[in-house]
Protein backbone atom coordinates (compact mmCIF):
# COMPACT_ATOMS: atom_id res chain seq x y z
CA UNK A 1 0.00 0.00 0.00
CA UNK A 2 1.35 3.35 -1.00
CA UNK A 3 0.97 6.19 1.42
CA UNK A 4 -0.33 9.32 -0.11
CA UNK A 5 -1.23 12.55 1.59
CA UNK A 6 -4.98 12.82 1.28
CA UNK A 7 -4.95 16.55 0.72
CA UNK A 8 -1.61 16.65 -1.03
CA UNK A 9 0.09 19.71 0.47
CA UNK A 10 3.70 20.26 -0.41
CA UNK A 11 5.84 19.30 2.56
CA UNK A 12 7.47 22.22 4.31
CA UNK A 13 4.91 24.80 3.27
CA UNK A 14 3.55 26.20 6.55
CA UNK A 15 0.56 27.91 4.94
CA UNK A 16 -0.48 24.78 3.07
CA UNK A 17 0.00 22.66 6.19
CA UNK A 18 -2.07 25.05 8.27
CA UNK A 19 -4.82 25.00 5.67
CA UNK A 20 -4.85 21.21 5.60
CA UNK A 21 -5.11 21.18 9.35
CA UNK A 22 -8.07 23.54 9.28
CA UNK A 23 -9.84 21.37 6.78
CA UNK A 24 -9.04 18.19 8.72
CA UNK A 25 -10.36 19.84 11.89
CA UNK A 26 -13.72 20.30 10.18
CA UNK A 27 -14.09 16.52 10.25
CA UNK A 28 -16.39 16.54 7.31
CA UNK A 29 -18.60 13.48 7.51
CA UNK A 30 -17.16 10.55 5.58
CA UNK A 31 -19.23 8.70 3.07
CA UNK A 32 -21.66 10.56 0.93
CA UNK A 33 -20.22 13.93 0.01
CA UNK A 34 -21.98 17.07 1.19
CA UNK A 35 -23.44 19.51 -1.28
CA UNK A 36 -22.30 23.09 -0.87
CA UNK A 37 -25.58 23.94 0.87
CA UNK A 38 -25.12 21.07 3.30
CA UNK A 39 -21.52 22.17 3.84
CA UNK A 40 -22.74 25.60 4.93
CA UNK A 41 -25.22 24.02 7.31
CA UNK A 42 -22.44 21.83 8.69
CA UNK A 43 -20.05 24.76 9.18
CA UNK A 44 -22.89 26.74 10.75
CA UNK A 45 -23.50 23.98 13.27
CA UNK A 46 -19.79 23.81 14.14
CA UNK A 47 -19.61 27.55 14.66
CA UNK A 48 -23.05 27.76 16.23
CA UNK A 49 -23.77 30.57 13.81
CA UNK A 50 -25.85 29.91 10.75
CA UNK A 51 -24.22 30.49 7.39
CA UNK A 52 -26.60 31.59 4.64
CA UNK A 53 -25.74 31.64 0.97
CA UNK A 54 -27.52 34.04 -1.32
CA UNK A 55 -26.84 34.96 -4.92
CA UNK A 56 -27.55 38.40 -6.24
CA UNK A 57 -26.34 40.93 -8.77
CA UNK A 58 -23.33 42.53 -7.14
CA UNK A 59 -21.81 45.78 -8.39
CA UNK A 60 -19.70 45.01 -11.42
CA UNK A 61 -16.75 46.97 -10.06
CA UNK A 62 -16.80 45.05 -6.80
CA UNK A 63 -15.82 41.55 -5.77
CA UNK A 64 -17.73 38.47 -6.92
CA UNK A 65 -18.29 37.24 -3.43
CA UNK A 66 -18.76 38.76 -0.01
CA UNK A 67 -18.82 37.43 3.48
CA UNK A 68 -21.06 39.61 5.60
CA UNK A 69 -21.09 38.90 9.28
CA UNK A 70 -23.76 40.27 11.58
CA UNK A 71 -24.08 39.84 15.33
CA UNK A 72 -25.87 36.56 14.89
CA UNK A 73 -25.39 35.20 11.40
CA UNK A 74 -22.98 34.90 8.53
CA UNK A 75 -24.04 35.58 4.98
CA UNK A 76 -22.16 34.62 1.88
CA UNK A 77 -23.28 36.64 -1.11
CA UNK A 78 -22.15 35.52 -4.52
CA UNK A 79 -22.61 37.08 -7.91
CA UNK A 80 -25.64 35.45 -9.54
CA UNK A 81 -24.41 35.89 -13.11
CA UNK A 82 -21.36 33.67 -12.72
CA UNK A 83 -21.36 30.25 -14.31
CA UNK A 84 -22.11 27.66 -11.62
CA UNK A 85 -18.59 26.27 -11.38
CA UNK A 86 -17.14 29.73 -10.86
CA UNK A 87 -19.92 30.62 -8.45
CA UNK A 88 -19.07 27.54 -6.40
CA UNK A 89 -15.40 28.58 -6.30
CA UNK A 90 -16.38 32.02 -5.07
CA UNK A 91 -18.62 30.55 -2.37
CA UNK A 92 -15.92 28.10 -1.29
CA UNK A 93 -13.42 30.94 -1.06
CA UNK A 94 -15.78 32.83 1.26
CA UNK A 95 -16.38 29.67 3.29
CA UNK A 96 -12.59 29.49 3.54
CA UNK A 97 -12.62 32.91 5.23
CA UNK A 98 -15.42 31.80 7.55
CA UNK A 99 -13.65 28.57 8.49
CA UNK A 100 -10.40 30.45 9.13
CA UNK A 101 -12.36 33.05 11.11
CA UNK A 102 -10.40 35.79 9.46
CA UNK A 103 -9.92 39.18 10.94
CA UNK A 104 -13.02 41.14 11.85
CA UNK A 105 -11.77 44.32 10.29
CA UNK A 106 -12.93 45.06 6.77
CA UNK A 107 -10.24 44.11 4.30
CA UNK A 108 -11.72 45.49 1.14
CA UNK A 109 -9.72 48.17 -0.51
CA UNK A 110 -10.07 50.46 -3.44
CA UNK A 111 -13.18 50.54 -5.56
CA UNK A 112 -14.95 47.68 -3.83
CA UNK A 113 -14.63 49.37 -0.49
CA UNK A 114 -15.71 52.76 -1.76
CA UNK A 115 -18.69 51.24 -3.49
CA UNK A 116 -19.90 49.01 -0.73
CA UNK A 117 -18.78 50.11 2.66
CA UNK A 118 -20.43 53.53 2.92
CA UNK A 119 -23.80 51.97 2.18
CA UNK A 120 -23.67 49.21 4.73
CA UNK A 121 -25.08 49.92 8.12
CA UNK A 122 -22.18 49.44 10.54
CA UNK A 123 -24.63 48.64 13.32
CA UNK A 124 -25.97 45.76 11.30
CA UNK A 125 -22.81 44.47 9.77
CA UNK A 126 -19.82 43.55 11.84
CA UNK A 127 -17.60 42.76 8.95
CA UNK A 128 -17.58 42.48 5.25
CA UNK A 129 -14.93 40.58 3.46
CA UNK A 130 -14.84 40.70 -0.28
CA UNK A 131 -13.19 38.39 -2.69
CA UNK A 132 -10.28 40.19 -4.23
CA UNK A 133 -7.37 38.99 -6.20
CA UNK A 134 -5.00 40.08 -3.51
CA UNK A 135 -2.11 38.02 -2.31
CA UNK A 136 -2.44 38.73 1.38
CA UNK A 137 -1.98 35.70 3.60
CA UNK A 138 -5.69 35.70 4.49
CA UNK A 139 -6.66 35.64 0.81
CA UNK A 140 -4.26 32.82 0.03
CA UNK A 141 -5.46 30.91 3.07
CA UNK A 142 -9.13 31.34 2.14
CA UNK A 143 -8.43 30.29 -1.43
CA UNK A 144 -6.52 27.19 -0.39
CA UNK A 145 -8.95 26.13 2.34
CA UNK A 146 -11.81 26.69 -0.10
CA UNK A 147 -10.20 24.57 -2.78
CA UNK A 148 -9.29 21.81 -0.33
CA UNK A 149 -12.89 21.71 0.87
CA UNK A 150 -14.01 21.78 -2.75
CA UNK A 151 -12.12 18.55 -3.33
CA UNK A 152 -14.02 16.89 -0.51
CA UNK A 153 -17.58 17.92 -1.27
CA UNK A 154 -19.95 17.02 -4.03
CA UNK A 155 -19.98 18.95 -7.24
CA UNK A 156 -23.12 17.16 -8.30
CA UNK A 157 -25.49 19.87 -7.22
CA UNK A 158 -24.02 22.56 -9.43
CA UNK A 159 -27.25 24.38 -10.12
CA UNK A 160 -28.76 25.15 -6.75
CA UNK A 161 -30.94 28.16 -6.20
CA UNK A 162 -30.06 30.38 -3.32
CA UNK A 163 -32.48 33.08 -2.46
CA UNK A 164 -31.91 35.92 -0.10
CA UNK A 165 -33.43 35.13 3.31
CA UNK A 166 -35.90 37.78 4.58
CA UNK A 167 -33.57 38.99 7.32
CA UNK A 168 -30.82 39.65 4.76
CA UNK A 169 -33.01 41.51 2.28
CA UNK A 170 -32.00 44.92 3.51
CA UNK A 171 -28.31 44.18 3.06
CA UNK A 172 -28.92 42.50 -0.29
CA UNK A 173 -30.96 45.42 -1.58
CA UNK A 174 -28.21 47.84 -0.64
CA UNK A 175 -25.65 45.73 -2.38
CA UNK A 176 -27.76 45.33 -5.50
CA UNK A 177 -28.70 48.99 -5.65
CA UNK A 178 -25.03 49.76 -6.18
CA UNK A 179 -25.18 47.93 -9.48
CA UNK A 180 -24.84 51.07 -11.58
CA UNK A 181 -23.25 53.64 -9.30
CA UNK A 182 -22.04 55.78 -12.18
CA UNK A 183 -25.46 55.95 -13.84
CA UNK A 184 -27.07 56.70 -10.52
CA UNK A 185 -24.63 59.47 -9.73
CA UNK A 186 -25.25 61.20 -13.02
CA UNK A 187 -29.05 60.84 -12.79
ZN1 LIG B 1 -11.11 36.65 0.04
Short mmCIF file of N, CA, C and O in Angstrom, two decimals, residues 5 19 21 45 50 55 59 89 109 116 122 133 138 156:
data_model
loop_
_atom_site.label_atom_id
_atom_site.label_comp_id
_atom_site.label_asym_id
_atom_site.label_seq_id
_atom_site.Cartn_x
_atom_site.Cartn_y
_atom_site.Cartn_z
N UNK A 5 -0.54 11.51 0.83
CA UNK A 5 -1.23 12.55 1.59
C UNK A 5 -2.59 12.81 0.96
O UNK A 5 -2.69 13.08 -0.22
N UNK A 19 -3.53 25.11 6.35
CA UNK A 19 -4.82 25.00 5.67
C UNK A 19 -5.34 23.56 5.73
O UNK A 19 -6.52 23.32 5.96
N UNK A 21 -4.70 21.45 7.97
CA UNK A 21 -5.11 21.18 9.35
C UNK A 21 -6.51 21.74 9.61
O UNK A 21 -7.35 21.09 10.23
N UNK A 45 -23.31 24.74 12.04
CA UNK A 45 -23.50 23.98 13.27
C UNK A 45 -22.21 23.99 14.10
O UNK A 45 -22.24 24.18 15.31
N UNK A 50 -25.41 30.35 12.06
CA UNK A 50 -25.85 29.91 10.75
C UNK A 50 -25.11 30.64 9.63
O UNK A 50 -24.79 31.82 9.77
N UNK A 55 -27.44 34.43 -3.70
CA UNK A 55 -26.84 34.96 -4.92
C UNK A 55 -27.62 36.20 -5.33
O UNK A 55 -28.84 36.26 -5.19
N UNK A 59 -22.36 44.72 -7.53
CA UNK A 59 -21.81 45.78 -8.39
C UNK A 59 -20.67 45.24 -9.25
O UNK A 59 -19.82 44.52 -8.76
N UNK A 89 -16.75 28.20 -6.76
CA UNK A 89 -15.40 28.58 -6.30
C UNK A 89 -15.45 29.81 -5.42
O UNK A 89 -14.76 29.89 -4.40
N UNK A 109 -10.45 46.94 -0.20
CA UNK A 109 -9.72 48.17 -0.51
C UNK A 109 -10.21 48.71 -1.84
O UNK A 109 -10.93 48.04 -2.56
N UNK A 116 -19.04 49.78 -1.63
CA UNK A 116 -19.90 49.01 -0.73
C UNK A 116 -19.93 49.52 0.69
O UNK A 116 -20.98 49.61 1.30
N UNK A 122 -23.19 50.04 9.66
CA UNK A 122 -22.18 49.44 10.54
C UNK A 122 -22.80 48.78 11.78
O UNK A 122 -22.23 47.88 12.36
N UNK A 133 -8.47 39.79 -5.70
CA UNK A 133 -7.37 38.99 -6.20
C UNK A 133 -6.08 39.42 -5.53
O UNK A 133 -5.04 39.56 -6.16
N UNK A 138 -4.30 36.11 4.26
CA UNK A 138 -5.69 35.70 4.49
C UNK A 138 -6.35 35.27 3.18
O UNK A 138 -7.10 34.29 3.14
N UNK A 156 -21.95 17.63 -7.57
CA UNK A 156 -23.12 17.16 -8.30
C UNK A 156 -24.18 18.24 -8.41
O UNK A 156 -24.73 18.51 -9.46
#
